[in-house]
Coordinates of C-alpha atoms in Angstrom, one line a residue:
Chain A
M1 CA 92.7 97.3 130.8
S2 CA 96.1 97.4 130.0
E3 CA 96.4 93.4 129.4
K4 CA 96.4 92.5 125.8
L5 CA 95.2 89.0 124.6
T6 CA 98.4 87.6 123.1
P7 CA 99.1 83.9 122.4
E8 CA 101.3 84.1 125.7
N9 CA 98.8 85.1 128.2
E10 CA 95.7 83.7 126.6
P11 CA 93.9 80.9 128.8
R12 CA 94.7 77.6 127.4
I13 CA 92.5 74.6 127.6
P14 CA 93.8 72.0 130.3
V15 CA 94.5 68.8 128.8
T16 CA 93.9 65.7 131.0
P17 CA 97.3 63.8 131.0
R18 CA 97.1 60.3 129.7
L19 CA 97.2 57.9 132.5
G20 CA 98.0 54.4 131.1
K21 CA 94.3 53.8 129.7
K22 CA 93.7 55.3 126.2
S23 CA 91.5 58.5 126.7
T24 CA 88.5 58.6 124.6
R25 CA 87.5 61.8 125.5
V26 CA 87.0 64.6 122.7
I27 CA 88.5 67.9 123.7
E28 CA 86.2 70.6 122.5
H29 CA 87.8 74.0 121.6
F30 CA 85.7 77.0 122.6
V31 CA 88.4 79.3 121.2
A32 CA 89.5 79.9 117.6
P33 CA 92.4 77.7 117.0
L34 CA 95.7 79.2 118.0
E35 CA 98.8 79.5 115.8
E36 CA 101.4 77.6 117.3
T37 CA 105.0 77.0 116.0
P38 CA 106.0 73.5 116.7
L39 CA 108.9 73.6 119.0
A40 CA 111.1 71.6 116.4
A41 CA 110.6 74.7 114.1
V42 CA 111.6 77.0 116.8
D43 CA 114.7 74.8 117.7
S44 CA 115.8 74.9 114.2
V45 CA 116.1 78.6 113.8
S46 CA 119.9 79.4 114.2
E47 CA 120.4 82.7 116.0
G48 CA 124.0 83.2 114.8
G49 CA 124.9 84.8 111.6
A50 CA 123.3 87.7 109.8
P51 CA 119.5 87.4 108.9
L52 CA 118.8 87.0 105.4
S53 CA 118.0 89.9 103.1
L54 CA 114.5 90.0 101.6
W55 CA 115.7 88.7 98.3
A56 CA 117.8 85.9 99.6
E57 CA 114.9 84.7 101.9
A58 CA 112.7 85.1 98.8
W59 CA 115.2 83.0 96.8
R60 CA 115.2 80.3 99.6
N61 CA 111.4 80.3 99.6
L62 CA 111.0 80.3 95.8
R63 CA 113.2 77.4 95.3
K64 CA 110.9 75.1 97.0
Q65 CA 107.8 76.4 95.4
P66 CA 106.5 74.2 92.3
L67 CA 104.6 77.0 91.1
F68 CA 107.8 79.0 90.5
I69 CA 109.8 76.1 89.2
I70 CA 107.1 75.2 86.7
S71 CA 106.8 79.0 85.6
A72 CA 110.5 79.6 85.5
L73 CA 111.1 76.7 83.4
L74 CA 108.2 77.6 81.0
I75 CA 109.6 81.2 80.7
L76 CA 113.1 79.7 79.9
L77 CA 111.6 77.5 77.3
V78 CA 109.8 80.3 75.8
I79 CA 112.9 82.6 75.8
V80 CA 115.1 79.8 74.3
V81 CA 112.4 79.2 71.5
A82 CA 112.3 82.8 70.9
I83 CA 116.2 83.3 70.4
A84 CA 116.8 80.1 68.4
P85 CA 113.6 78.9 66.6
Q86 CA 115.5 76.9 64.3
W87 CA 116.4 74.4 67.0
F88 CA 112.9 73.6 67.4
S89 CA 111.6 73.6 63.8
S90 CA 113.8 72.8 60.8
V91 CA 110.6 73.7 58.4
D92 CA 110.7 77.2 56.8
P93 CA 107.7 79.0 58.2
T94 CA 107.7 81.4 55.1
S95 CA 107.5 78.4 52.4
C96 CA 103.8 77.9 52.0
P97 CA 102.9 75.7 49.1
L98 CA 99.2 76.1 48.1
A99 CA 99.2 72.6 47.2
D100 CA 99.3 71.9 51.0
S101 CA 96.5 74.5 51.9
A102 CA 94.5 73.4 55.1
E103 CA 96.2 69.9 54.9
G104 CA 96.0 67.8 58.1
P105 CA 99.3 66.7 60.0
R106 CA 101.8 64.3 58.3
A107 CA 105.0 63.2 59.2
G108 CA 107.5 66.1 59.8
H109 CA 104.4 68.6 60.0
P110 CA 103.0 67.6 63.4
L111 CA 100.2 70.4 63.4
G112 CA 99.2 70.2 59.7
F113 CA 99.0 73.5 57.4
N114 CA 96.9 76.6 57.4
L115 CA 94.9 78.1 54.5
Q116 CA 98.1 79.4 52.9
G117 CA 99.8 76.0 53.2
C118 CA 102.4 77.4 55.7
D119 CA 103.4 74.8 58.5
V120 CA 101.3 75.6 61.6
Y121 CA 104.2 74.2 63.9
A122 CA 106.8 76.3 62.3
R123 CA 104.7 79.4 62.5
M124 CA 103.8 78.9 66.0
I125 CA 107.6 78.4 67.0
H126 CA 108.7 81.2 64.7
G127 CA 106.0 83.6 66.1
T128 CA 107.4 83.4 69.7
R129 CA 110.0 86.1 69.0
A130 CA 107.6 89.1 68.1
S131 CA 105.3 88.4 70.8
L132 CA 107.7 88.0 73.5
M133 CA 109.7 91.0 72.3
V134 CA 106.6 93.1 72.4
G135 CA 106.0 91.8 76.1
I136 CA 109.5 92.3 77.2
F137 CA 110.2 95.8 75.7
T138 CA 106.8 97.2 76.8
T139 CA 107.5 96.1 80.2
I140 CA 110.9 97.7 80.2
G141 CA 109.4 100.9 78.8
V142 CA 106.6 100.9 81.4
L143 CA 109.0 100.2 84.1
I144 CA 111.2 103.2 83.1
I145 CA 108.6 105.8 82.5
G146 CA 106.1 104.7 85.1
G147 CA 108.7 103.9 87.6
T148 CA 110.3 107.1 87.4
M149 CA 107.0 109.1 87.6
G150 CA 105.8 107.1 90.4
A151 CA 109.2 107.2 92.5
L152 CA 109.3 110.9 92.1
A153 CA 105.8 111.7 92.7
G154 CA 105.9 109.3 95.8
Y155 CA 109.2 110.5 97.2
Y156 CA 108.8 114.3 96.6
G157 CA 105.2 114.8 97.1
G158 CA 103.6 118.1 96.9
W159 CA 102.7 119.7 93.7
L160 CA 104.9 117.3 92.0
D161 CA 102.8 114.3 92.9
A162 CA 99.5 116.4 92.4
I163 CA 100.6 117.1 88.7
L164 CA 102.1 113.3 88.0
A165 CA 99.0 111.8 89.8
R166 CA 96.6 113.8 87.5
L167 CA 98.7 113.0 84.5
G168 CA 98.5 109.3 85.5
D169 CA 94.6 109.5 85.8
I170 CA 94.2 111.0 82.5
F171 CA 96.0 108.0 80.9
F172 CA 94.3 105.9 83.0
A173 CA 90.9 107.1 81.9
L174 CA 91.6 105.5 78.6
P175 CA 91.4 101.9 78.9
L176 CA 94.7 100.2 77.6
I177 CA 93.2 98.3 74.6
L178 CA 90.9 101.3 73.6
G179 CA 93.5 103.8 73.8
A180 CA 95.9 101.5 71.8
I181 CA 93.3 101.0 69.2
V182 CA 92.7 104.8 68.9
M183 CA 96.4 105.4 68.4
M184 CA 97.2 102.7 66.2
Q185 CA 94.6 103.7 63.5
L186 CA 96.3 107.2 63.2
P187 CA 97.9 107.5 59.8
A188 CA 101.4 108.0 61.4
F189 CA 101.1 104.8 63.1
R190 CA 98.9 102.8 60.7
D191 CA 101.5 103.2 57.9
N192 CA 104.7 102.4 60.1
R193 CA 103.5 99.3 62.0
S194 CA 106.2 97.5 63.5
I195 CA 107.2 95.9 66.8
W196 CA 108.2 99.2 68.0
T197 CA 105.1 101.4 67.1
V198 CA 103.3 98.7 69.1
V199 CA 105.6 98.8 71.9
L200 CA 105.4 102.7 71.8
V201 CA 101.6 102.6 72.1
L202 CA 101.3 100.0 74.8
V203 CA 103.9 102.0 76.9
I204 CA 102.0 105.2 76.3
F205 CA 98.7 103.8 77.9
G206 CA 100.4 101.2 80.2
W207 CA 102.6 103.2 82.5
P208 CA 100.0 104.6 84.9
Q209 CA 99.4 101.3 86.6
I210 CA 103.2 100.9 87.4
A211 CA 103.3 104.4 88.3
R212 CA 100.6 104.0 91.0
I213 CA 102.3 100.9 92.3
T214 CA 105.7 102.4 92.7
R215 CA 104.4 105.8 94.1
G216 CA 102.7 103.6 96.9
A217 CA 105.7 101.5 97.5
V218 CA 107.9 104.6 97.8
I219 CA 105.6 106.4 100.0
E220 CA 105.6 103.6 102.3
N221 CA 109.5 103.4 102.4
R222 CA 110.4 107.3 102.3
N223 CA 110.1 107.9 105.9
A224 CA 111.6 104.5 107.1
D225 CA 114.6 105.0 109.8
Y226 CA 117.2 103.8 107.3
V227 CA 116.5 106.6 105.0
T228 CA 116.7 109.4 107.6
A229 CA 120.0 107.6 108.7
S230 CA 121.4 107.7 105.4
K231 CA 120.5 111.6 105.2
A232 CA 122.0 112.1 108.6
L233 CA 125.2 110.5 107.2
G234 CA 125.3 113.1 104.6
L235 CA 123.6 111.5 101.6
S236 CA 121.6 113.9 99.6
R237 CA 118.1 113.6 99.3
F238 CA 118.0 112.4 95.6
S239 CA 120.8 110.0 96.5
A240 CA 118.9 108.5 99.3
L241 CA 115.8 108.0 96.9
V242 CA 118.0 106.1 94.4
K243 CA 120.3 104.0 96.8
H244 CA 118.0 103.1 99.6
V245 CA 114.3 103.8 98.8
I246 CA 114.0 102.3 95.2
P247 CA 115.8 99.1 96.1
N248 CA 113.5 98.6 99.1
S249 CA 110.3 99.3 97.1
L250 CA 111.2 96.8 94.2
A251 CA 109.4 93.9 95.5
P252 CA 105.8 95.1 94.6
I253 CA 106.9 96.6 91.4
I254 CA 108.5 93.4 90.1
V255 CA 105.3 91.6 91.0
V256 CA 103.1 93.7 89.1
A257 CA 105.7 94.1 86.0
S258 CA 105.7 90.3 85.9
I259 CA 101.9 89.8 85.6
S260 CA 101.6 92.8 83.3
L261 CA 104.0 91.3 81.0
G262 CA 101.6 88.7 80.2
T263 CA 99.0 91.4 79.7
F264 CA 101.0 93.1 77.2
I265 CA 101.5 89.9 75.2
V266 CA 97.6 89.5 75.3
A267 CA 97.3 93.2 74.3
E268 CA 99.6 92.8 71.2
A269 CA 97.7 89.6 70.3
T270 CA 94.4 91.6 70.7
L271 CA 95.5 94.4 68.4
S272 CA 97.0 92.1 65.9
F273 CA 93.7 90.2 65.9
L274 CA 91.8 93.3 65.4
G275 CA 94.1 94.2 62.3
L276 CA 95.6 97.2 64.1
G277 CA 98.8 95.4 65.7
L278 CA 101.9 94.0 64.0
P279 CA 102.0 94.0 60.3
P280 CA 100.9 90.7 58.7
S281 CA 104.6 90.2 57.5
I282 CA 105.8 89.8 61.1
M283 CA 105.1 86.3 62.5
S284 CA 103.3 86.4 65.7
W285 CA 100.9 84.5 67.5
G286 CA 98.2 87.3 67.4
N287 CA 98.7 87.5 63.6
D288 CA 98.4 83.7 63.3
I289 CA 95.1 83.6 65.3
S290 CA 93.6 86.7 63.3
S291 CA 94.5 84.9 59.9
A292 CA 93.1 81.7 61.3
Q293 CA 89.8 83.3 62.3
P294 CA 87.6 83.0 59.2
Q295 CA 88.5 79.4 58.8
V296 CA 87.7 78.5 62.7
R297 CA 84.6 76.5 61.8
N298 CA 86.2 74.3 59.1
N299 CA 89.6 74.0 60.7
P300 CA 89.9 75.3 64.3
S301 CA 93.0 73.5 65.0
V302 CA 95.0 76.2 63.0
L303 CA 93.6 78.8 65.5
L304 CA 93.9 76.7 68.4
W305 CA 97.8 76.0 68.4
P306 CA 98.8 79.8 68.4
A307 CA 96.5 80.5 71.1
V308 CA 97.7 77.6 73.2
A309 CA 101.2 78.8 72.8
L310 CA 100.1 82.3 73.7
S311 CA 98.1 81.1 76.8
I312 CA 101.2 79.3 78.1
A313 CA 103.4 82.0 77.8
V314 CA 100.9 84.4 79.5
L315 CA 100.0 81.8 82.1
S316 CA 103.6 81.4 83.1
F317 CA 104.4 85.2 83.5
I318 CA 101.3 85.5 85.6
M319 CA 102.2 82.5 87.7
L320 CA 105.7 83.7 88.1
G321 CA 104.1 87.0 89.5
D322 CA 101.9 85.0 91.8
A323 CA 104.9 83.0 93.2
L324 CA 106.9 86.2 93.6
R325 CA 104.4 87.9 95.5
D326 CA 104.0 84.8 98.0
A327 CA 107.6 85.0 98.2
L328 CA 108.5 88.7 98.6
D329 CA 105.5 89.3 101.0
P330 CA 106.6 88.7 104.3
K331 CA 103.1 88.8 105.8
A332 CA 101.7 86.2 103.4
R333 CA 104.8 84.1 104.1
K334 CA 104.1 83.4 107.8
R335 CA 101.7 80.5 107.1
Chain B
M1 CA 81.3 113.2 103.3
V2 CA 80.1 116.3 101.4
M3 CA 83.5 117.7 101.1
F4 CA 84.9 114.4 100.1
T5 CA 82.4 114.0 97.4
L6 CA 83.1 117.4 96.2
R7 CA 86.8 117.0 96.4
R8 CA 86.8 113.7 94.3
F9 CA 84.3 115.6 91.7
L10 CA 86.8 118.4 91.4
Q11 CA 89.6 116.3 90.7
L12 CA 87.6 114.9 88.0
I13 CA 87.5 118.0 85.9
P14 CA 91.1 118.1 84.9
V15 CA 91.0 114.2 84.2
F16 CA 88.1 115.0 81.9
F17 CA 89.5 117.9 79.9
G18 CA 93.0 116.0 79.8
A19 CA 91.7 112.8 78.5
T20 CA 89.4 114.4 76.0
L21 CA 92.3 116.9 75.0
L22 CA 94.7 113.7 74.6
V23 CA 92.2 111.9 72.5
Y24 CA 91.4 115.0 70.3
F25 CA 95.1 115.7 69.9
L26 CA 95.8 112.2 68.9
V27 CA 93.6 111.9 66.2
F28 CA 93.6 115.5 64.7
A29 CA 97.0 116.9 65.5
T30 CA 99.3 114.2 64.9
P31 CA 101.2 113.8 61.7
G32 CA 99.2 112.3 58.8
D33 CA 96.0 114.2 57.7
P34 CA 92.7 112.6 58.7
I35 CA 91.1 114.3 55.7
A36 CA 93.5 113.0 53.4
A37 CA 92.8 109.7 55.0
L38 CA 88.9 110.2 54.2
S39 CA 89.8 109.8 50.3
G40 CA 92.0 106.9 50.8
G41 CA 95.0 109.0 50.2
K42 CA 93.9 109.9 46.7
P43 CA 93.9 113.6 45.7
M44 CA 90.9 115.5 46.5
A45 CA 89.2 118.2 44.7
P46 CA 90.1 121.4 46.5
A47 CA 86.6 122.6 47.2
V48 CA 85.5 119.1 48.6
E49 CA 88.6 119.2 50.9
A50 CA 87.9 122.9 52.1
A51 CA 84.1 121.8 52.9
L52 CA 85.3 118.9 54.7
R53 CA 87.8 120.7 56.7
A54 CA 85.1 123.4 57.6
Q55 CA 82.7 120.7 58.5
Y56 CA 85.1 119.2 61.0
N57 CA 86.2 122.8 62.2
L58 CA 89.7 121.8 61.1
D59 CA 90.2 125.2 59.4
Q60 CA 90.2 126.8 62.8
P61 CA 93.2 127.0 65.2
F62 CA 93.9 123.8 67.4
W63 CA 92.6 125.3 70.8
I64 CA 89.2 126.6 68.9
Q65 CA 88.8 123.1 67.4
Y66 CA 89.0 121.5 70.8
G67 CA 86.7 124.0 72.3
L68 CA 84.1 123.4 69.8
Y69 CA 84.5 119.5 70.2
L70 CA 84.1 119.9 73.8
K71 CA 80.9 122.1 73.2
N72 CA 79.6 119.7 70.9
L73 CA 80.2 116.7 73.2
V74 CA 78.4 118.6 76.0
T75 CA 75.4 119.5 73.8
M76 CA 75.3 115.8 72.2
N77 CA 75.6 117.6 68.9
L78 CA 78.1 114.9 67.5
G79 CA 77.7 115.5 63.8
Q80 CA 77.0 112.8 61.2
T81 CA 78.7 109.6 60.1
F82 CA 79.8 108.9 56.5
S83 CA 76.5 107.6 55.7
G84 CA 74.6 110.6 56.9
Q85 CA 73.2 109.3 60.1
E86 CA 73.3 111.5 63.2
V87 CA 76.1 110.0 65.4
A88 CA 74.1 111.0 68.7
A89 CA 71.1 108.7 67.1
V90 CA 73.6 105.9 66.4
I91 CA 75.1 106.0 69.8
A92 CA 71.5 106.1 71.5
R93 CA 70.7 102.9 69.4
A94 CA 73.9 101.1 70.7
Y95 CA 74.0 102.0 74.1
P96 CA 71.3 100.1 75.4
V97 CA 72.6 96.8 73.8
T98 CA 76.0 97.6 75.6
A99 CA 74.4 98.5 79.0
R100 CA 72.0 95.2 78.7
L101 CA 75.4 93.0 77.8
A102 CA 77.2 94.6 80.8
I103 CA 74.7 94.2 83.3
M104 CA 74.2 90.5 82.3
A105 CA 78.0 90.1 82.4
L106 CA 78.1 91.8 85.9
V107 CA 75.4 89.5 87.2
F108 CA 77.2 86.5 86.0
E109 CA 80.8 87.3 87.4
A110 CA 79.2 88.5 90.6
F111 CA 77.1 85.6 91.5
F112 CA 79.6 82.8 90.4
G113 CA 82.5 84.9 91.4
V114 CA 81.4 85.3 95.0
L115 CA 79.9 81.9 95.3
F116 CA 83.2 80.1 94.3
G117 CA 85.4 82.6 95.8
V118 CA 83.7 82.3 99.2
I119 CA 83.8 78.4 99.1
A120 CA 87.7 78.4 98.0
G121 CA 88.6 80.8 100.7
L122 CA 86.8 78.8 103.3
R123 CA 88.4 75.7 102.3
K124 CA 92.0 76.9 101.4
G125 CA 94.4 74.3 100.2
K126 CA 91.6 71.7 99.5
L127 CA 90.8 70.2 96.2
F128 CA 88.0 72.7 95.2
D129 CA 90.2 75.5 96.1
S130 CA 93.2 74.3 94.0
T131 CA 90.7 73.5 91.0
V132 CA 89.2 76.9 91.0
L133 CA 92.5 78.6 91.5
V134 CA 93.9 76.6 88.3
A135 CA 91.0 77.4 86.3
S136 CA 90.9 80.9 87.2
L137 CA 94.7 81.2 86.1
L138 CA 93.7 79.5 82.7
V139 CA 90.8 81.9 82.2
I140 CA 93.1 84.9 82.7
A141 CA 95.7 83.7 80.6
V142 CA 93.5 82.7 77.6
P143 CA 92.8 85.9 75.6
T144 CA 89.1 87.0 75.4
F145 CA 89.0 86.4 71.7
V146 CA 90.2 82.8 71.8
L147 CA 87.6 82.2 74.5
G148 CA 84.9 83.7 72.4
F149 CA 85.6 81.5 69.2
V150 CA 86.2 78.5 70.9
L151 CA 82.7 79.1 73.0
Q152 CA 81.2 80.4 69.8
L153 CA 82.3 77.1 68.0
V154 CA 81.4 74.6 70.6
V155 CA 78.2 76.1 72.2
G156 CA 76.9 77.9 69.2
V157 CA 78.0 75.9 66.3
Q158 CA 78.5 72.3 67.7
L159 CA 76.2 72.0 70.4
G160 CA 73.6 74.4 69.1
W161 CA 72.5 75.6 72.5
A162 CA 72.8 79.2 71.6
K163 CA 72.8 81.3 68.6
P164 CA 76.5 81.9 67.5
T165 CA 75.6 85.5 66.6
V166 CA 73.3 88.2 67.9
S167 CA 70.5 89.5 65.6
G168 CA 69.9 93.2 65.2
S169 CA 67.6 93.8 68.2
A170 CA 69.9 91.8 70.6
P171 CA 67.3 90.3 72.9
W172 CA 68.1 88.8 76.3
N173 CA 68.6 85.1 75.6
E174 CA 70.7 85.8 72.6
L175 CA 73.2 87.9 74.8
I176 CA 73.7 85.1 77.3
L177 CA 76.7 83.7 75.4
P178 CA 78.6 86.9 74.8
A179 CA 77.9 87.9 78.4
V180 CA 79.5 84.9 79.7
V181 CA 82.5 85.3 77.4
L182 CA 82.7 89.0 78.7
G183 CA 82.2 88.0 82.2
L184 CA 84.7 85.1 82.4
V185 CA 88.0 87.0 82.8
S186 CA 86.4 89.5 85.4
L187 CA 85.1 86.2 86.9
A188 CA 88.5 84.8 87.6
Y189 CA 89.7 88.1 89.3
V190 CA 86.4 88.2 91.6
I191 CA 87.1 84.7 92.7
R192 CA 90.7 85.3 93.2
L193 CA 89.9 88.4 95.2
T194 CA 86.9 87.0 97.1
R195 CA 89.0 84.2 98.0
A196 CA 92.1 86.1 99.2
S197 CA 90.1 88.5 101.1
I198 CA 88.1 85.8 103.0
S199 CA 91.1 83.8 103.8
E200 CA 92.7 87.1 105.2
N201 CA 89.8 87.8 107.3
M202 CA 89.5 84.2 108.7
N203 CA 92.3 85.0 110.8
A204 CA 91.4 88.4 111.9
D205 CA 90.8 89.2 115.8
Y206 CA 87.1 89.8 115.2
V207 CA 86.4 86.5 113.8
R208 CA 88.3 85.0 116.7
T209 CA 86.0 87.0 119.1
A210 CA 82.8 86.1 117.3
T211 CA 83.9 82.4 117.6
A212 CA 84.8 82.7 121.2
K213 CA 81.5 84.1 122.1
G214 CA 79.9 81.1 120.8
L215 CA 78.4 82.0 117.5
S216 CA 77.8 79.3 115.1
R217 CA 80.2 78.8 112.2
R218 CA 77.3 79.8 109.8
R219 CA 76.7 83.1 111.5
V220 CA 80.3 83.9 111.8
V221 CA 80.9 83.2 108.0
V222 CA 77.8 85.0 106.9
V223 CA 77.6 88.0 109.1
H224 CA 81.3 88.6 110.1
I225 CA 83.6 87.3 107.4
L226 CA 81.4 87.8 104.3
R227 CA 80.6 91.4 105.3
N228 CA 84.0 92.3 105.6
S229 CA 85.3 90.3 102.8
L230 CA 83.2 91.8 100.3
I231 CA 84.3 95.5 100.4
P232 CA 87.1 95.2 97.8
V233 CA 85.1 92.8 95.7
V234 CA 82.1 95.1 95.6
T235 CA 84.5 98.0 94.5
F236 CA 86.2 95.8 92.0
L237 CA 82.8 95.1 90.5
G238 CA 81.9 98.8 90.4
A239 CA 85.2 99.5 88.7
D240 CA 84.4 96.6 86.2
L241 CA 80.9 97.9 85.4
G242 CA 82.6 100.9 84.3
S243 CA 84.7 99.4 82.0
L244 CA 82.1 97.0 80.7
M245 CA 79.8 100.0 80.0
G246 CA 82.8 101.3 77.7
G247 CA 81.9 98.5 75.4
A248 CA 83.6 95.4 74.6
I249 CA 85.3 95.7 71.2
V250 CA 86.5 92.2 70.9
T251 CA 83.7 90.4 72.2
E252 CA 81.0 92.4 70.5
G253 CA 82.9 92.1 67.4
I254 CA 83.2 88.1 67.5
F255 CA 79.3 87.7 68.3
N256 CA 78.2 90.6 66.2
V257 CA 76.4 92.5 68.9
P258 CA 75.3 96.0 67.8
G259 CA 76.8 97.6 70.7
I260 CA 79.0 100.6 71.4
G261 CA 82.2 98.6 71.0
N262 CA 81.1 97.4 67.5
L263 CA 80.2 100.8 66.5
L264 CA 83.6 102.2 67.7
Y265 CA 85.5 99.6 66.1
K266 CA 83.6 99.9 62.6
A267 CA 84.3 103.7 62.7
I268 CA 88.0 103.3 63.3
L269 CA 88.3 100.8 60.4
K270 CA 86.3 103.3 58.1
G271 CA 88.6 106.2 59.4
E272 CA 85.8 108.1 60.6
S273 CA 87.8 110.2 62.8
A274 CA 84.9 112.5 64.0
T275 CA 82.8 109.6 65.0
V276 CA 85.6 107.9 66.9
V277 CA 86.4 111.3 68.8
A278 CA 82.8 111.4 69.6
V279 CA 82.3 107.9 70.9
V280 CA 85.5 107.9 72.7
G281 CA 84.9 111.2 74.4
I282 CA 81.4 109.8 75.7
L283 CA 83.4 106.6 76.9
V284 CA 86.0 108.5 78.9
I285 CA 82.9 110.5 80.6
V286 CA 81.3 107.0 81.5
F287 CA 84.6 105.6 82.7
V288 CA 85.6 108.6 85.0
V289 CA 82.0 108.9 86.3
A290 CA 82.1 105.2 87.2
N291 CA 85.4 105.5 89.1
L292 CA 84.0 108.3 91.0
V293 CA 81.1 106.3 92.1
V294 CA 83.3 103.3 93.1
D295 CA 85.5 105.9 95.2
L296 CA 82.3 107.0 96.9
L297 CA 81.0 103.4 97.2
Y298 CA 84.3 102.6 99.0
A299 CA 84.1 105.4 101.5
V300 CA 80.4 104.5 102.3
L301 CA 81.1 100.7 102.7
D302 CA 84.3 101.0 104.7
P303 CA 84.0 103.3 107.6
R304 CA 87.7 103.0 108.2
I305 CA 88.2 105.3 104.9
R306 CA 88.5 108.9 106.3
Y307 CA 86.6 111.3 104.2
V308 CA 89.5 113.4 103.5

């Protein structure tokens, strides 16, 4: 039995040619539907020119994906708001006259006031920066530490892999939020709470995931022909890792990084909500949600708006990750 | 299989020691004195301080402290809380509540997750599929504590269908709402996982063969596709049960569920370092053992995995 069943030699169902009269016969399929590429699509493929790189092809795919366009625009908006909040709100979020305490919306203050009399909309806009900074810097830190650990473990293997994998397992055994809570309540951290301590704590407990993904991706690529070729051409082992293996392993890492950026924003909000995250002096969505919590039954909108902003930001990063996964995974792109 | 189990089990040992050492080191060896924190940073009588240090073994060298901590953890001799209760007894009272909550959340997410995931995966690209996908994205994006507050407010307070907070004995019916909140995020992941797995297997060769030999669609779906697609889902659920058993600090806090997460959070806020270290040590054991079980489950369910 050497003959394999491929679309080329699989028996086709004979189709009766139409002869003048309209045929009303229904053709019954007894085989699973075949994937057939329409001839027009085959013709439109130009065979001249170099094939596009993974990234160029992914970009061509992404530009047509509504999911990507929506999420990219939302992320752009969030970044612009974080950089220049004054463009979006002229109200000072720190001027909180108590006379306005828990007042409803009025002209110039579209979302009303919280219990302290601060403008909810202004605080929502100005809270973007802290939340986004925590997300971005945590992701960068996790990429540096987890990426390095994972790449070294996957590329060199052996005892280094064994040690780094166990180390990752140790940090993995403490769930992100639990570890972060334990660490944030230490006197050394509790007394110096800032964006950077939150980032540090989240990086410490967040890196194993990226390390695992990187390790897997590097292992997949380390024995590829182009790596052997580059070594044959005289590249040192380490240079081959940096120049060839890592760039070719980036796709799954970027997808996971984008999704975890959203998770880190949620983690910061959760920590702040529990009173262990950013100090109350820093405006962030998590802090606003936390301070709105006691009044949630009388004045739910004060809690709702920062939560909506938070969810939109997180959602856009998760959607971006989804879109990137679809575009960067050639297996999924086929159909 | 025996070798595989043994090997996985041996790998757990460094993880257990490493994780407990990490927690113990974080709490007792970093700058800032937990004993000074006990008195709220105010000066303490030297005799009281010495007695407290002796009580928590802090007068010993670090490695001996850690060794004593491990010994206490294994023998469940976990010391006392500030109010003089045995930590082991407090944990024994809180754990059944957390376990009940975790099982309810798991049943909820497994049933609806697989149901919606299968329907969405079989009808990829149709209205139901897109609706479920968008809804699952939304659930993932909205933080648990916001979901908890909104459901508590709407279902518990405004509609009055359930009690907004849980009473001390935590009966099953009062735990439904917290369990739904707890299970919602994982529900979204189960749906997405099932859907992806189903739609991937729909194009597998063995499905084509099953269709070709004339099986009804129903049998193809239930016996061939579903059985193969549920392997990753089952292992995800196993891992999730492990993390659910670790207590849900946020959800238990919102609904005032007297479980292990609530216990831990209150201990953290009160600065009861000894209780925190004891509870986290137990949670690490639970989490690590749950992951071992999942690994073994994976090997049993999927014969393609080699037991090496």
